[in-house]
XYZ file of N, CA and C in Angstrom:
681
model
N 56.602 -3.879 -124.851
C 55.812 -4.397 -123.731
C 55.202 -3.228 -122.963
N 53.938 -3.343 -122.634
C 53.210 -2.274 -121.957
C 53.198 -2.508 -120.449
N 53.609 -1.496 -119.678
C 53.536 -1.538 -118.223
C 52.321 -0.747 -117.759
N 51.587 -1.296 -116.796
C 50.370 -0.685 -116.268
C 50.649 -0.187 -114.857
N 50.638 1.135 -114.671
C 50.941 1.747 -113.383
C 49.730 2.542 -112.912
N 49.170 2.121 -111.803
C 47.979 2.755 -111.251
C 48.217 3.175 -109.799
N 47.505 4.217 -109.370
C 47.420 4.594 -107.956
C 48.803 4.740 -107.328
N 49.557 5.686 -107.857
C 50.923 5.930 -107.389
C 50.916 6.770 -106.119
N 50.043 7.728 -106.042
C 49.793 8.508 -104.831
C 51.051 9.132 -104.240
N 51.885 9.708 -105.076
C 53.011 10.483 -104.573
C 54.062 9.702 -103.830
N 54.059 8.384 -103.982
C 55.052 7.545 -103.297
C 56.236 7.340 -104.239
N 57.172 8.271 -104.200
C 58.293 8.240 -105.133
C 59.184 7.018 -104.960
N 59.529 6.586 -103.735
C 60.353 5.374 -103.615
C 59.710 4.145 -104.251
N 58.395 3.981 -104.079
C 57.706 2.846 -104.701
C 57.710 2.980 -106.217
N 57.482 4.180 -106.711
C 57.476 4.406 -108.153
C 58.834 4.095 -108.769
N 59.898 4.556 -108.147
C 61.236 4.296 -108.685
C 61.520 2.794 -108.716
N 61.093 2.079 -107.692
C 61.314 0.631 -107.657
C 60.553 -0.065 -108.769
N 59.324 0.353 -109.010
C 58.506 -0.250 -110.059
C 59.077 0.058 -111.439
N 59.477 1.289 -111.661
C 60.039 1.649 -112.961
C 61.310 0.854 -113.253
N 62.149 0.688 -112.248
C 63.371 -0.093 -112.449
C 63.051 -1.541 -112.770
N 62.071 -2.112 -112.074
C 61.684 -3.498 -112.315
C 61.078 -3.658 -113.709
N 60.216 -2.733 -114.088
C 59.555 -2.817 -115.391
C 60.557 -2.661 -116.531
N 61.468 -1.720 -116.403
C 62.466 -1.526 -117.451
C 63.376 -2.738 -117.574
N 63.753 -3.340 -116.447
C 64.582 -4.550 -116.484
C 63.850 -5.705 -117.148
N 62.510 -5.724 -117.016
C 61.710 -6.787 -117.627
C 61.450 -6.544 -119.104
N 61.792 -5.355 -119.602
C 61.629 -5.065 -121.019
C 60.511 -4.114 -121.372
N 59.899 -3.470 -120.375
C 58.819 -2.527 -120.672
C 59.355 -1.338 -121.458
N 58.647 -0.957 -122.500
C 59.029 0.216 -123.276
C 57.839 1.124 -123.577
N 56.660 0.786 -123.022
C 55.466 1.605 -123.132
C 54.791 1.635 -121.772
N 54.022 2.712 -121.527
C 53.486 2.933 -120.185
C 52.046 3.391 -120.269
N 51.187 2.743 -119.512
C 49.812 3.199 -119.332
C 49.685 3.638 -117.874
N 49.381 4.903 -117.673
C 49.307 5.487 -116.333
C 47.848 5.708 -115.982
N 47.406 5.032 -114.903
C 45.983 4.889 -114.651
C 45.353 5.805 -113.639
N 46.020 6.916 -113.287
C 45.383 7.887 -112.402
C 45.839 7.818 -110.968
N 45.493 8.872 -110.216
C 45.889 9.054 -108.813
C 47.412 9.099 -108.704
N 47.968 10.196 -109.192
C 49.420 10.291 -109.344
C 50.143 10.910 -108.144
N 49.611 11.999 -107.579
C 50.388 12.728 -106.593
C 49.825 12.792 -105.197
N 48.522 12.920 -105.060
C 47.920 13.173 -103.752
C 48.094 12.004 -102.796
N 48.213 12.334 -101.531
C 48.270 11.432 -100.376
C 49.669 10.900 -100.084
N 50.655 11.206 -100.892
C 52.011 10.726 -100.651
C 52.970 11.859 -100.347
N 54.216 11.497 -100.066
C 55.202 12.471 -99.635
C 55.846 13.274 -100.736
N 55.658 12.856 -101.997
C 56.369 13.495 -103.103
C 55.425 13.736 -104.302
N 54.386 14.536 -104.139
C 53.437 14.731 -105.253
C 54.095 15.273 -106.513
N 54.828 16.364 -106.398
C 55.450 16.968 -107.558
C 56.522 16.107 -108.174
N 57.329 15.491 -107.337
C 58.413 14.645 -107.835
C 57.878 13.420 -108.564
N 56.795 12.843 -108.052
C 56.219 11.664 -108.700
C 55.668 12.018 -110.077
N 54.956 13.138 -110.172
C 54.415 13.543 -111.463
C 55.546 13.879 -112.429
N 56.584 14.542 -111.952
C 57.723 14.859 -112.820
C 58.399 13.595 -113.329
N 58.523 12.601 -112.473
C 59.146 11.338 -112.892
C 58.308 10.654 -113.962
N 57.003 10.685 -113.818
C 56.126 10.088 -114.824
C 56.196 10.847 -116.144
N 56.312 12.161 -116.059
C 56.410 12.953 -117.278
C 57.694 12.654 -118.056
N 58.685 12.131 -117.379
C 59.942 11.810 -118.045
C 59.878 10.502 -118.834
N 58.783 9.760 -118.704
C 58.641 8.499 -119.429
C 58.238 8.771 -120.872
N 59.016 8.280 -121.791
C 58.722 8.504 -123.211
C 57.446 7.773 -123.617
N 56.554 8.488 -124.257
C 55.378 7.868 -124.845
C 54.350 7.344 -123.873
N 54.352 7.842 -122.634
C 53.370 7.360 -121.656
C 51.976 7.868 -122.015
N 50.986 6.997 -121.821
C 49.577 7.348 -121.995
C 48.977 7.561 -120.609
N 48.280 8.687 -120.430
C 47.747 9.074 -119.120
C 46.217 9.071 -119.144
N 45.622 8.647 -118.028
C 44.210 8.883 -117.798
C 44.035 9.515 -116.422
N 42.867 10.059 -116.183
C 42.596 10.790 -114.949
C 41.978 9.874 -113.896
N 42.429 10.037 -112.669
C 41.814 9.345 -111.544
C 40.921 10.277 -110.744
N 40.259 9.736 -109.746
C 39.377 10.581 -108.938
C 40.144 11.659 -108.183
N 41.381 11.396 -107.774
C 42.098 12.439 -107.033
C 42.500 13.592 -107.941
N 42.778 13.328 -109.214
C 43.021 14.436 -110.138
C 41.755 15.290 -110.286
N 40.618 14.640 -110.381
C 39.348 15.387 -110.461
C 39.123 16.179 -109.186
N 39.409 15.565 -108.040
C 39.243 16.263 -106.775
C 40.192 17.449 -106.640
N 41.395 17.339 -107.190
C 42.330 18.458 -107.114
C 41.760 19.713 -107.764
N 40.922 19.526 -108.774
C 40.299 20.663 -109.438
C 39.041 21.163 -108.755
N 38.634 20.489 -107.674
C 37.397 20.831 -106.989
C 36.251 20.000 -107.535
N 35.526 19.313 -106.656
C 34.425 18.447 -107.074
C 33.458 18.298 -105.908
N 32.153 18.120 -106.181
C 31.170 18.060 -105.104
C 31.258 16.815 -104.242
N 31.949 15.765 -104.728
C 31.987 14.525 -103.956
C 33.263 14.369 -103.136
N 34.043 15.427 -102.970
C 35.229 15.334 -102.120
C 34.779 15.099 -100.684
N 35.322 14.086 -100.007
C 34.952 13.876 -98.608
C 35.219 15.124 -97.776
N 34.253 15.484 -96.951
C 34.344 16.743 -96.205
C 34.984 16.585 -94.840
N 35.265 15.352 -94.434
C 35.883 15.156 -93.128
C 37.117 14.272 -93.284
N 37.858 14.137 -92.213
C 39.017 13.256 -92.224
C 40.228 13.885 -92.881
N 41.105 13.026 -93.434
C 42.405 13.456 -93.921
C 42.417 13.846 -95.388
N 41.355 13.551 -96.139
C 41.400 13.753 -97.587
C 41.543 15.218 -97.956
N 40.735 16.092 -97.350
C 40.798 17.508 -97.672
C 42.167 18.113 -97.453
N 42.757 17.963 -96.253
C 44.104 18.493 -96.032
C 45.154 17.878 -96.949
N 45.007 16.593 -97.259
C 45.958 15.946 -98.163
C 45.865 16.528 -99.563
N 44.655 16.783 -100.047
C 44.485 17.396 -101.362
C 45.054 18.810 -101.382
N 44.841 19.557 -100.313
C 45.382 20.919 -100.251
C 46.910 20.894 -100.309
N 47.524 19.952 -99.616
C 48.978 19.835 -99.658
C 49.464 19.463 -101.047
N 48.743 18.567 -101.714
C 49.132 18.167 -103.071
C 48.981 19.325 -104.047
N 47.891 20.096 -103.925
C 47.714 21.255 -104.804
C 48.884 22.222 -104.670
N 49.285 22.488 -103.436
C 50.384 23.419 -103.214
C 51.684 22.876 -103.787
N 51.910 21.578 -103.630
C 53.151 20.976 -104.116
C 53.203 20.916 -105.637
N 52.072 20.655 -106.266
C 52.019 20.514 -107.721
C 51.998 21.855 -108.433
N 51.326 22.816 -107.856
C 51.173 24.118 -108.488
C 49.971 24.153 -109.406
N 49.411 25.339 -109.636
C 48.151 25.445 -110.395
C 48.263 24.970 -111.839
N 49.393 25.171 -112.475
C 49.519 24.763 -113.873
C 49.441 23.245 -114.014
N 50.185 22.538 -113.177
C 50.161 21.075 -113.241
C 48.792 20.535 -112.861
N 48.176 21.107 -111.833
C 46.837 20.675 -111.446
C 45.875 20.834 -112.615
N 45.934 21.979 -113.289
C 45.038 22.219 -114.426
C 45.260 21.199 -115.534
N 46.500 20.793 -115.753
C 46.797 19.796 -116.783
C 46.290 18.413 -116.384
N 46.391 18.076 -115.109
C 45.935 16.766 -114.651
C 44.414 16.660 -114.685
N 43.728 17.748 -114.389
C 42.260 17.725 -114.320
C 41.640 17.400 -115.679
N 42.279 17.788 -116.760
C 41.676 17.608 -118.085
C 42.177 16.346 -118.795
N 42.876 15.470 -118.093
C 43.264 14.196 -118.693
C 42.013 13.396 -119.064
N 42.084 12.517 -120.065
C 40.910 11.719 -120.438
C 40.519 10.725 -119.357
N 39.247 10.415 -119.286
C 38.758 9.452 -118.302
C 39.006 8.013 -118.745
N 39.020 7.786 -120.061
C 39.174 6.427 -120.591
C 40.062 6.462 -121.821
N 40.746 5.347 -122.054
C 41.514 5.150 -123.280
C 41.284 3.725 -123.766
N 41.325 3.541 -125.062
C 41.273 2.208 -125.644
C 42.514 2.014 -126.507
N 43.265 0.958 -126.210
C 44.455 0.587 -126.966
C 44.271 -0.836 -127.476
N 45.238 -1.323 -128.215
C 45.169 -2.706 -128.674
C 45.090 -3.676 -127.503
N 45.703 -3.298 -126.382
C 45.753 -4.196 -125.223
C 44.469 -4.195 -124.403
N 43.536 -3.287 -124.675
C 42.293 -3.289 -123.933
C 41.737 -1.902 -123.707
N 40.725 -1.833 -122.855
C 40.095 -0.582 -122.458
C 40.582 -0.218 -121.061
N 40.953 1.048 -120.872
C 41.583 1.480 -119.627
C 40.787 2.617 -119.010
N 40.490 2.474 -117.733
C 39.823 3.516 -116.963
C 40.379 3.466 -115.548
N 40.002 4.448 -114.725
C 40.569 4.467 -113.378
C 39.882 3.470 -112.454
N 38.564 3.542 -112.351
C 37.818 2.626 -111.480
C 36.972 1.660 -112.291
N 36.296 2.188 -113.307
C 35.512 1.380 -114.243
C 35.203 2.252 -115.443
N 34.751 1.663 -116.541
C 34.330 2.497 -117.672
C 33.173 3.431 -117.340
N 32.400 3.110 -116.289
C 31.236 3.924 -115.941
C 31.637 5.243 -115.286
N 32.557 5.191 -114.312
C 33.011 6.409 -113.632
C 34.302 6.104 -112.867
N 34.831 7.114 -112.184
C 36.133 6.962 -111.525
C 36.033 6.595 -110.055
N 34.842 6.157 -109.594
C 34.663 5.797 -108.189
C 34.147 4.378 -107.977
N 33.343 3.866 -108.900
C 32.773 2.527 -108.745
C 33.637 1.528 -109.502
N 34.016 0.440 -108.820
C 34.952 -0.491 -109.432
C 34.528 -1.933 -109.212
N 35.339 -2.827 -109.731
C 35.101 -4.268 -109.666
C 35.833 -4.872 -108.460
N 35.340 -6.007 -108.021
C 35.945 -6.729 -106.902
C 36.616 -8.001 -107.410
N 37.473 -8.600 -106.602
C 38.108 -9.848 -107.029
C 37.115 -10.964 -107.332
N 35.965 -10.952 -106.663
C 34.920 -11.933 -106.913
C 33.725 -11.246 -107.585
N 32.992 -11.970 -108.444
C 31.823 -11.361 -109.096
C 30.825 -10.822 -108.072
N 30.174 -9.718 -108.412
C 29.188 -9.147 -107.501
C 28.010 -8.604 -108.292
N 26.863 -8.557 -107.630
C 25.651 -8.076 -108.273
C 25.833 -6.640 -108.747
N 25.381 -6.360 -109.937
C 25.428 -5.002 -110.451
C 26.676 -4.646 -111.218
N 27.631 -5.563 -111.308
C 28.865 -5.180 -111.987
C 28.690 -5.059 -113.503
N 27.641 -5.651 -114.044
C 27.433 -5.544 -115.492
C 27.301 -4.087 -115.933
N 26.667 -3.256 -115.119
C 26.484 -1.864 -115.519
C 27.802 -1.101 -115.547
N 28.823 -1.592 -114.830
C 30.117 -0.922 -114.826
C 30.852 -1.073 -116.151
N 30.451 -2.067 -116.954
C 31.083 -2.269 -118.259
C 30.791 -1.092 -119.181
N 29.594 -0.513 -119.056
C 29.209 0.708 -119.759
C 29.417 0.613 -121.267
N 29.045 -0.513 -121.849
C 29.051 -0.654 -123.300
C 30.391 -0.862 -123.957
N 31.453 -1.015 -123.178
C 32.787 -1.203 -123.762
C 32.846 -2.551 -124.475
N 33.451 -2.579 -125.650
C 33.517 -3.789 -126.460
C 34.825 -4.556 -126.300
N 35.813 -3.993 -125.651
C 37.104 -4.664 -125.494
C 36.945 -5.930 -124.670
N 37.765 -6.902 -124.956
C 37.755 -8.153 -124.204
C 38.656 -8.098 -122.964
N 39.327 -6.969 -122.759
C 40.114 -6.786 -121.526
C 39.820 -5.395 -120.976
N 39.393 -5.328 -119.737
C 39.171 -4.072 -119.042
C 40.205 -3.936 -117.936
N 40.931 -2.830 -117.952
C 41.957 -2.558 -116.951
C 41.529 -1.352 -116.132
N 41.672 -1.441 -114.819
C 41.197 -0.408 -113.898
C 41.988 -0.540 -112.604
N 41.823 0.414 -111.725
C 42.496 0.362 -110.431
C 41.548 0.796 -109.333
N 41.933 1.852 -108.610
C 41.106 2.552 -107.630
C 40.981 1.829 -106.297
N 40.760 0.528 -106.299
C 40.580 -0.187 -105.030
C 41.898 -0.578 -104.381
N 43.001 -0.493 -105.121
C 44.337 -0.824 -104.611
C 44.482 -2.304 -104.268
N 43.690 -3.138 -104.908
C 43.740 -4.586 -104.697
C 44.053 -5.248 -106.041
N 45.172 -5.927 -106.116
C 45.645 -6.520 -107.366
C 44.940 -7.854 -107.634
N 44.392 -7.994 -108.853
C 43.791 -9.276 -109.229
C 43.493 -9.301 -110.714
N 43.272 -10.481 -111.229
C 42.679 -10.673 -112.557
C 41.593 -11.735 -112.423
N 40.573 -11.623 -113.246
C 39.587 -12.698 -113.367
C 38.870 -12.552 -114.702
N 38.358 -13.658 -115.185
C 37.628 -13.664 -116.450
C 36.137 -13.870 -116.174
N 35.333 -12.967 -116.689
C 33.897 -13.063 -116.519
C 33.304 -14.144 -117.422
N 32.069 -14.518 -117.149
C 31.394 -15.537 -117.952
C 31.225 -15.104 -119.400
N 31.178 -13.781 -119.641
C 31.051 -13.293 -121.015
C 32.391 -13.213 -121.733
N 33.455 -13.666 -121.083
C 34.772 -13.703 -121.700
C 35.624 -12.476 -121.471
N 35.080 -11.437 -120.850
C 35.860 -10.221 -120.599
C 36.851 -10.466 -119.459
N 38.095 -10.144 -119.709
C 39.141 -10.260 -118.688
C 39.209 -8.953 -117.908
N 39.033 -9.038 -116.594
C 39.153 -7.891 -115.708
C 40.551 -7.893 -115.091
N 41.221 -6.741 -115.141
C 42.592 -6.637 -114.641
C 42.711 -5.422 -113.735
N 43.077 -5.654 -112.501
C 43.458 -4.573 -111.589
C 44.939 -4.740 -111.285
N 45.802 -3.864 -111.820
C 47.248 -4.014 -111.583
C 47.662 -3.796 -110.143
N 46.737 -3.292 -109.315
C 47.083 -2.961 -107.945
C 47.666 -1.566 -107.857
N 48.041 -1.169 -106.664
C 48.546 0.179 -106.414
C 50.060 0.189 -106.291
N 50.685 1.101 -107.047
C 52.124 1.302 -106.882
C 52.421 1.863 -105.497
N 51.673 2.880 -105.076
C 52.056 3.641 -103.891
C 51.436 3.245 -102.586
N 50.186 2.723 -102.602
C 49.506 2.368 -101.346
C 48.708 1.084 -101.555
N 49.355 -0.065 -101.676
C 48.596 -1.321 -101.772
C 47.723 -1.512 -100.537
N 46.543 -2.096 -100.742
C 45.623 -2.317 -99.627
C 45.168 -3.768 -99.551
N 46.024 -4.677 -99.994
C 45.682 -6.101 -99.954
C 46.530 -6.876 -98.949
N 47.172 -6.150 -98.028
C 47.988 -6.793 -97.011
C 49.416 -7.066 -97.420
N 49.757 -6.789 -98.670
C 51.107 -6.982 -99.191
C 51.723 -5.603 -99.406
N 52.759 -5.277 -98.636
C 53.337 -3.931 -98.672
C 54.110 -3.643 -99.952
N 54.430 -4.660 -100.728
C 55.214 -4.437 -101.941
C 54.414 -3.648 -102.972
N 55.104 -2.781 -103.698
C 54.465 -2.013 -104.765
C 53.917 -2.960 -105.827
N 52.749 -2.634 -106.363
C 52.061 -3.506 -107.320
C 51.921 -2.810 -108.671
N 52.093 -3.596 -109.721
C 51.833 -3.120 -111.077
C 51.682 -4.346 -111.967
N 51.549 -4.145 -113.268
C 51.387 -5.275 -114.189
C 52.073 -4.980 -115.516
N 52.414 -6.051 -116.211
C 52.943 -5.988 -117.567
C 51.991 -6.714 -118.503
N 51.878 -6.216 -119.734
C 51.093 -6.901 -120.753
C 52.058 -7.411 -121.818
N 52.206 -8.736 -121.875
C 53.059 -9.368 -122.867
C 52.255 -9.645 -124.131
N 52.887 -9.540 -125.257
C 52.192 -9.751 -126.521
C 51.654 -11.173 -126.642
N 52.408 -12.154 -126.159
C 51.993 -13.552 -126.298
C 51.445 -14.133 -125.000
N 51.985 -13.742 -123.850
C 51.611 -14.361 -122.573
C 50.500 -13.624 -121.840
N 50.091 -12.497 -122.342
C 49.025 -11.764 -121.686
C 49.513 -10.980 -120.477
N 48.639 -10.826 -119.487
C 48.911 -9.977 -118.332
C 49.727 -10.729 -117.289
N 50.758 -10.067 -116.791
C 51.566 -10.588 -115.686
C 51.490 -9.607 -114.526
N 50.930 -10.040 -113.416
C 50.889 -9.224 -112.207
C 52.242 -9.318 -111.508
N 52.760 -8.163 -111.061
C 54.085 -8.141 -110.450
C 54.061 -7.352 -109.141
N 54.942 -7.740 -108.213
C 55.141 -7.028 -106.951
C 56.620 -6.740 -106.790
N 56.912 -5.573 -106.204
C 58.291 -5.125 -106.060
C 58.505 -4.626 -104.640
N 59.462 -5.218 -103.948
C 59.799 -4.758 -102.611
C 60.510 -3.401 -102.694
N 60.223 -2.534 -101.727
C 60.902 -1.242 -101.617
C 60.875 -0.850 -100.148
N 61.510 0.242 -99.793
C 61.587 0.660 -98.398
C 60.309 1.408 -98.018
N 59.279 0.648 -97.657
C 57.993 1.274 -97.328
C 58.078 2.079 -96.032
N 58.961 1.678 -95.122
C 59.118 2.449 -93.888
C 59.691 3.832 -94.189
N 60.646 3.904 -95.103
C 61.197 5.200 -95.496
C 60.149 6.045 -96.207
N 59.275 5.400 -96.986
C 58.220 6.133 -97.674
C 57.238 6.739 -96.681
N 56.879 5.996 -95.644
C 55.981 6.519 -94.619
C 56.649 7.642 -93.823
N 57.917 7.446 -93.495
C 58.645 8.478 -92.764
C 58.809 9.734 -93.605
N 59.076 9.571 -94.899
C 59.222 10.718 -95.773
C 57.943 11.520 -95.905
N 56.814 10.833 -95.923
C 55.528 11.512 -95.964
C 55.368 12.413 -94.748
N 55.650 11.875 -93.558
C 55.529 12.672 -92.332
C 56.561 13.797 -92.302
N 57.786 13.509 -92.719
C 58.837 14.529 -92.698
C 58.507 15.693 -93.632
N 57.935 15.391 -94.786
C 57.680 16.425 -95.786
C 56.443 17.251 -95.503
N 55.459 16.662 -94.794
C 54.198 17.371 -94.594
C 53.752 17.451 -93.135
N 54.529 16.917 -92.213
C 54.173 17.028 -90.807
C 53.179 15.967 -90.356
N 52.696 16.126 -89.123
C 51.754 15.172 -88.554
C 50.324 15.543 -88.955
N 49.371 14.859 -88.342
C 47.969 15.118 -88.658
C 47.489 14.206 -89.758
N 47.144 14.771 -90.915
C 46.574 13.964 -91.995
C 47.546 12.906 -92.481
N 48.848 13.160 -92.371
C 49.822 12.199 -92.881
C 49.787 10.878 -92.123
N 49.336 10.895 -90.866
C 49.296 9.653 -90.087
C 48.402 8.608 -90.742
N 47.287 9.058 -91.336
C 46.349 8.124 -91.966
C 47.019 7.385 -93.115
N 47.676 8.127 -93.993
C 48.251 7.517 -95.187
C 49.578 6.821 -94.894
N 50.318 7.310 -93.918
C 51.523 6.594 -93.498
C 51.160 5.221 -92.949
N 50.074 5.150 -92.186
C 49.615 3.855 -91.667
C 49.268 2.899 -92.798
N 48.616 3.410 -93.831
C 48.251 2.531 -94.955
C 49.495 2.031 -95.696
N 50.491 2.869 -95.837
C 51.731 2.436 -96.475
C 52.404 1.354 -95.636
N 52.412 1.524 -94.335
C 53.089 0.587 -93.441
C 52.358 -0.747 -93.319
N 51.031 -0.702 -93.333
C 50.241 -1.913 -93.071
C 49.618 -2.513 -94.330
N 49.582 -1.746 -95.392
C 48.958 -2.179 -96.653
C 47.483 -2.559 -96.433
N 46.851 -1.815 -95.551
C 45.415 -1.994 -95.294
C 44.831 -0.669 -94.876
N 43.498 -0.527 -95.035
C 42.806 0.664 -94.563
C 42.873 0.751 -93.049
């Protein structure tokens, strides 16, 4: 059984809760969808925990690209300081390895990208919207899996393509504080799952490990599950 883990963002308590839930449900394969360390309290620990998963398949998210330096990094607010903290915690070798991860993968279970097959920033919404056809970017799979927006949903398009957003393990933004992920069953298809964990401890740990300032923004998102 394949587990889909996206947008972990250095939230080790949420990651541990999801891994325990997935393993109890029978998961034995892992698709890791990007945004692994930045913005959370445990960047290095989260990446190390993921590396311990046997046979995990990795793709790159926008924060991995940003860790290597990119022209579209937001120049104001908390993102820059958060990325600098993650770089220091991860170290140059790990950052270099994360930057060169593939942008897309295709498995029997579908096509996997961080935000969409087109790029790592533009994504799909729970409801159909104008212009989303171009985000498909020629992919032939009947299931597209992506994250980035931190909003868990599935829907089937008129052309038969199933869109799957497993949601965010580390910083859900749909008003539900529980960690989000998904399982792909061979016969039953995609199962969206939520796992309760100590989100207050995760927010406190972020502040304790990196101090005040930029951490307030992301601690608030962990606590409220909203921007």
